[in-house]
Coordinates of C-alpha atoms and ligand atoms in Angstrom, one line a residue:
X1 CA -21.5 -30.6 -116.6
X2 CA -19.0 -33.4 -115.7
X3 CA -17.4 -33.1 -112.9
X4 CA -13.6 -32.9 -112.0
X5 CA -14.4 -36.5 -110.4
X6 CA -16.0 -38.3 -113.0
X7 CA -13.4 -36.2 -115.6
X8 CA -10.4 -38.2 -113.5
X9 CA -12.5 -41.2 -114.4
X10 CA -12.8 -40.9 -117.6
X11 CA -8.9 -39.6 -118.2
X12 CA -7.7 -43.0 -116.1
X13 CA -10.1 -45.2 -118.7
X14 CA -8.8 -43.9 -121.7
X15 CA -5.3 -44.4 -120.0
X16 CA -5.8 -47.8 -119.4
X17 CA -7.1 -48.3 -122.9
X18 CA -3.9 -46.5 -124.0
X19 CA -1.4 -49.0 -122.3
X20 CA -3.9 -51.9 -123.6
X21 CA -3.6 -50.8 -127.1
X22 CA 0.1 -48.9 -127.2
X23 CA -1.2 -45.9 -128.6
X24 CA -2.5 -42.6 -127.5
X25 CA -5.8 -41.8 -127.6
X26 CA -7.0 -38.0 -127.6
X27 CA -10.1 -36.5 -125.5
X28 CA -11.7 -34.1 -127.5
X29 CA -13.8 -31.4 -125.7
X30 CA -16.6 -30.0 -127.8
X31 CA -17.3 -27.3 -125.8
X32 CA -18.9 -23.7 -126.9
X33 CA -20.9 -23.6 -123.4
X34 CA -17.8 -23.7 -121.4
X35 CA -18.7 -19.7 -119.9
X36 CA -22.6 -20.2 -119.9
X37 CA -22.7 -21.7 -116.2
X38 CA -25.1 -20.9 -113.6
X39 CA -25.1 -20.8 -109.6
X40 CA -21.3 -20.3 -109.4
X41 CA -20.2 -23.3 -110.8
X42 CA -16.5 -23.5 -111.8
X43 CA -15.4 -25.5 -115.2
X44 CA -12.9 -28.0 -114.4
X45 CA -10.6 -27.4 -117.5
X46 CA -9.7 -31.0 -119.2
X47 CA -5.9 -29.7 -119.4
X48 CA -5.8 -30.3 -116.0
X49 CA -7.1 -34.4 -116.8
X50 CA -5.4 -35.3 -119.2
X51 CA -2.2 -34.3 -121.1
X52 CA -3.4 -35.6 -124.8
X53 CA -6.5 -33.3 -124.8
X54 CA -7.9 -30.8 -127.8
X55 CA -10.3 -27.9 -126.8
X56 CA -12.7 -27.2 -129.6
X57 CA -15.0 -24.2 -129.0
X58 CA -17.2 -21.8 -130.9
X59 CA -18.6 -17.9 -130.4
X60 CA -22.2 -18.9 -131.2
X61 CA -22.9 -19.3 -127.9
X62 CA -20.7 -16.9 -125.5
X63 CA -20.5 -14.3 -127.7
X64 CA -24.4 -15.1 -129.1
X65 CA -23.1 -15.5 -133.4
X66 CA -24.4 -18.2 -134.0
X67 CA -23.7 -18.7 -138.2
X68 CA -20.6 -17.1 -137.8
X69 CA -18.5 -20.0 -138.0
X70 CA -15.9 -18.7 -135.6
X71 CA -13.7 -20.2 -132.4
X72 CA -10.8 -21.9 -132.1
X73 CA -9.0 -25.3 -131.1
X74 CA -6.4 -25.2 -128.7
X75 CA -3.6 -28.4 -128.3
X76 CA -2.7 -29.3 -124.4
X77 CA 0.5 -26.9 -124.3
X78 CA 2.6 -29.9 -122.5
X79 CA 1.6 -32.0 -125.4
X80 CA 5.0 -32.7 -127.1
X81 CA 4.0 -33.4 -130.7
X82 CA 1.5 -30.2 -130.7
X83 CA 3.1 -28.4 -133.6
X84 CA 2.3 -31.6 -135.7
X85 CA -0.9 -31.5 -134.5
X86 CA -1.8 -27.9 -135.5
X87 CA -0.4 -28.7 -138.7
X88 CA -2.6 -31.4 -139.3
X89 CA -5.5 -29.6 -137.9
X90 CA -5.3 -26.4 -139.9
X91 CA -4.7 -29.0 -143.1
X92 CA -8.2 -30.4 -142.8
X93 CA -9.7 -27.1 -141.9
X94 CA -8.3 -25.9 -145.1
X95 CA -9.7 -29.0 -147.2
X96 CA -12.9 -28.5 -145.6
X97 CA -13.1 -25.6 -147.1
X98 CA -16.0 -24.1 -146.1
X99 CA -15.1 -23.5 -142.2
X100 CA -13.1 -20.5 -143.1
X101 CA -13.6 -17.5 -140.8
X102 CA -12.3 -14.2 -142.3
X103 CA -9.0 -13.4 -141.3
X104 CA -9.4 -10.3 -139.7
X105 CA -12.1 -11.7 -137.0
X106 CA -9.4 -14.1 -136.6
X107 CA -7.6 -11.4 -135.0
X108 CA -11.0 -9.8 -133.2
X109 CA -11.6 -13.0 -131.4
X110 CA -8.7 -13.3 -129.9
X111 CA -9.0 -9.8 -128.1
X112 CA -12.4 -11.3 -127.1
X113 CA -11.6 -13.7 -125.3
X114 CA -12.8 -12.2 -121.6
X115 CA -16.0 -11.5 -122.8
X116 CA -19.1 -13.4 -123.0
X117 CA -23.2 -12.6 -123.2
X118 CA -24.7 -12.0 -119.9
X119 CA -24.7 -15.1 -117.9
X120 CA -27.5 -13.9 -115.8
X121 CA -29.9 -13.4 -118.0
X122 CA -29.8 -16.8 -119.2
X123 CA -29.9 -17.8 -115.7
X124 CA -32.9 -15.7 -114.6
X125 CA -34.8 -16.9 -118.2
X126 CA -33.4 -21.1 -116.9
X127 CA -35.2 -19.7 -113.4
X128 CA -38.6 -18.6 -114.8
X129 CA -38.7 -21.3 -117.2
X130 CA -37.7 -24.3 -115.4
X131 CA -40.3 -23.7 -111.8
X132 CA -43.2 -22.7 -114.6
X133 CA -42.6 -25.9 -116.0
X134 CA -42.0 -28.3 -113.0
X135 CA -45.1 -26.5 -111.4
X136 CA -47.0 -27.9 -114.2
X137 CA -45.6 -31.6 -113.4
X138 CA -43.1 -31.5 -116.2
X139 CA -40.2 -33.8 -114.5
X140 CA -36.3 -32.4 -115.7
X141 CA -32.8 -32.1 -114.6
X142 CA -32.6 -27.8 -113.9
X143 CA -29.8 -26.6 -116.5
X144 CA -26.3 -26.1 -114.9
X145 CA -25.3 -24.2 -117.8
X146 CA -25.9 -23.3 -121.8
X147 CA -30.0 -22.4 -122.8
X148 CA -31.7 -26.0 -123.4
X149 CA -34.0 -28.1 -120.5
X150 CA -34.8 -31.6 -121.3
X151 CA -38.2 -32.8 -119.6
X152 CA -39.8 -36.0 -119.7
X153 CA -42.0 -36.4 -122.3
X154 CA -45.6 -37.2 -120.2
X155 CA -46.0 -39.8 -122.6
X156 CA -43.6 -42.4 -124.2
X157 CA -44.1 -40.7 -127.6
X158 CA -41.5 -38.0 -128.3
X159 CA -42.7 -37.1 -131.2
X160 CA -46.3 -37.3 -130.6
X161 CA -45.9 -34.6 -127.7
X162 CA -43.6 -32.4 -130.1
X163 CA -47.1 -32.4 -132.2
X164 CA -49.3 -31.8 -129.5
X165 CA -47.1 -28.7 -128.1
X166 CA -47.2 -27.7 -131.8
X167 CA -51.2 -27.3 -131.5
X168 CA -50.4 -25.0 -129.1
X169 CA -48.1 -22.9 -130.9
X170 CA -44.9 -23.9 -129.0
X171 CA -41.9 -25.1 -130.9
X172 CA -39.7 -27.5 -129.5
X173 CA -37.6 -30.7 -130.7
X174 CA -38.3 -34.5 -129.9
X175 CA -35.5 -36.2 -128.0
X176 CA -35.1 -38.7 -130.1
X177 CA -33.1 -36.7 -132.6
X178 CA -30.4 -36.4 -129.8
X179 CA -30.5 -40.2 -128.9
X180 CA -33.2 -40.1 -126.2
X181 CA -36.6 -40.8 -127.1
X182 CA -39.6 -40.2 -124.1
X183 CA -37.9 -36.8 -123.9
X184 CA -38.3 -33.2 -125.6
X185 CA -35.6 -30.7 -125.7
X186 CA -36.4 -26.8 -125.0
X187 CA -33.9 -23.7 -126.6
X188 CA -35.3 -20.8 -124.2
X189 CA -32.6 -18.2 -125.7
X190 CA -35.7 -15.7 -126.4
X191 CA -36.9 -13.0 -125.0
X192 CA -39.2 -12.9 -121.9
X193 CA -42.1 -12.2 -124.4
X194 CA -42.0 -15.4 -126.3
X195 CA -41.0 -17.8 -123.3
X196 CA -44.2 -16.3 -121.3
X197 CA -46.7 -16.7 -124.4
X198 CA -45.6 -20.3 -124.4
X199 CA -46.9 -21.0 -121.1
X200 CA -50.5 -21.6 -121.6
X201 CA -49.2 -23.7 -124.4
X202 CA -47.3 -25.9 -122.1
X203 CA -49.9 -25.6 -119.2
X204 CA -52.7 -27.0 -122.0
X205 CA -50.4 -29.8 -123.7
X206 CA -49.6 -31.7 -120.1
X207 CA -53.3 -31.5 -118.9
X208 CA -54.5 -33.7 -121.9
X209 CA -52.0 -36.6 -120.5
X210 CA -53.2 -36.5 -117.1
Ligands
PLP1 C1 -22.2 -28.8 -128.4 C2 -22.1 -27.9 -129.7 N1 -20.9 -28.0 -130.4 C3 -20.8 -27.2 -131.5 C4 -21.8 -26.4 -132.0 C5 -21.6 -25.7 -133.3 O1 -21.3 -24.4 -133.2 P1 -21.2 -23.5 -134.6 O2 -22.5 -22.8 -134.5 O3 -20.1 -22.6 -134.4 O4 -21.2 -24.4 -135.7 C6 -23.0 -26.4 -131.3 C7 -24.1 -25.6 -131.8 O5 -25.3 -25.8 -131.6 C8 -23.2 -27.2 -130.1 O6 -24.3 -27.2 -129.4

């Protein structure tokens, strides 16, 4: 998660670039992890950074619906020109045309908007997962929110691990897909069942690199 430090940095960059250029520039938060954070931590809000700012967030993750196709975007409310904005948003929703929630969950969500999953769950499945794995020697940053790790691959080949984990039943996705090869990414949203039974799996995939 970035911090509210390295947030300020990136707000006074895009400032700068705003006076270089005469024009303003928008920082868009993609953000449907925003309530899934661990050990405490507290989400410095981009409001707060930066006055030309746009929310976007989704209920696959905090309310678990995923295919649902349901959130919201929400304008900085000191922003002057928001109602322009909205308009312009809601336009391209409505040529998208297939981003359409149905109305009346429109109207759930927003009565939903205190509640999330369990957060500790996800953080007690991060826990069992994350000192299994670095027990084994797989090297990671620990999670500070959402439900993916993202371990060094023990060899350069993304891709080739992927297949080796594979042979052992255990599904996971090279990191290459997400710009960083030598890596693998993890989705442990499963139950306890599955995330144990992939153990052995991992345990047997790292000993052939050692
Ligand atoms: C960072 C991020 N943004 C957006 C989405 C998309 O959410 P939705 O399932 O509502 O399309 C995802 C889903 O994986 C995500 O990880």
């Amino acid at each position: 998660m970035y911090s509210a430090e390295v947030l300020d940095e990136i707000c006074s960059l895009i400032r700068e670039a705003e006076a270089e250029h005469g024009r303003e520039i928008f920082l868009v938060s993609d953000e449907p992890y925003r309530k899934l954070l661990y050990d405490g931590l507290e989400y410095p809000h981009i409001f707060h950074h930066h006055q030309r700012s746009i929310v976007a967030t989704s209920h696959s993750k905090d309310l678990a619906l995923p295919g649902e196709r349901i959130g919201y975007i929400a304008a900085h409310p000191d922003y002057e020109d928001k109602s322009e904005l909205a308009d312009g948003l809601v336009f391209c929703n409505r040529t998208l045309g297939f981003v359409n929630a149905p109305a009346l969950m429109q109207h759930i969500v927003r009565a939903l908007q205190s509640v999330s999953v369990d957060i500790d769950e996800y953080q007690r499945k991060r826990d069992f997962l994350y000192d299994s794995l670095t027990q084994m020697g797989y090297n990671m940053v620990k999670p500070q929110g959402a439900f993916y790790m993202f371990p060094a691959s023990p060899t350069p080949d993304d891709v080739e691990f992927v297949a080796a984990l594979q042979e052992h039943k255990v599904l996971v996705v090279p990191g290459r897909g997400f710009g960083l090869p030598g890596y693998f990414r993890i989705s442990y949203c499963l139950d306890d069942h599955t995330l144990e039974g992939a153990l052995p799996g991992f345990e047997a995939a790292i000993e052939a690199y050692r």
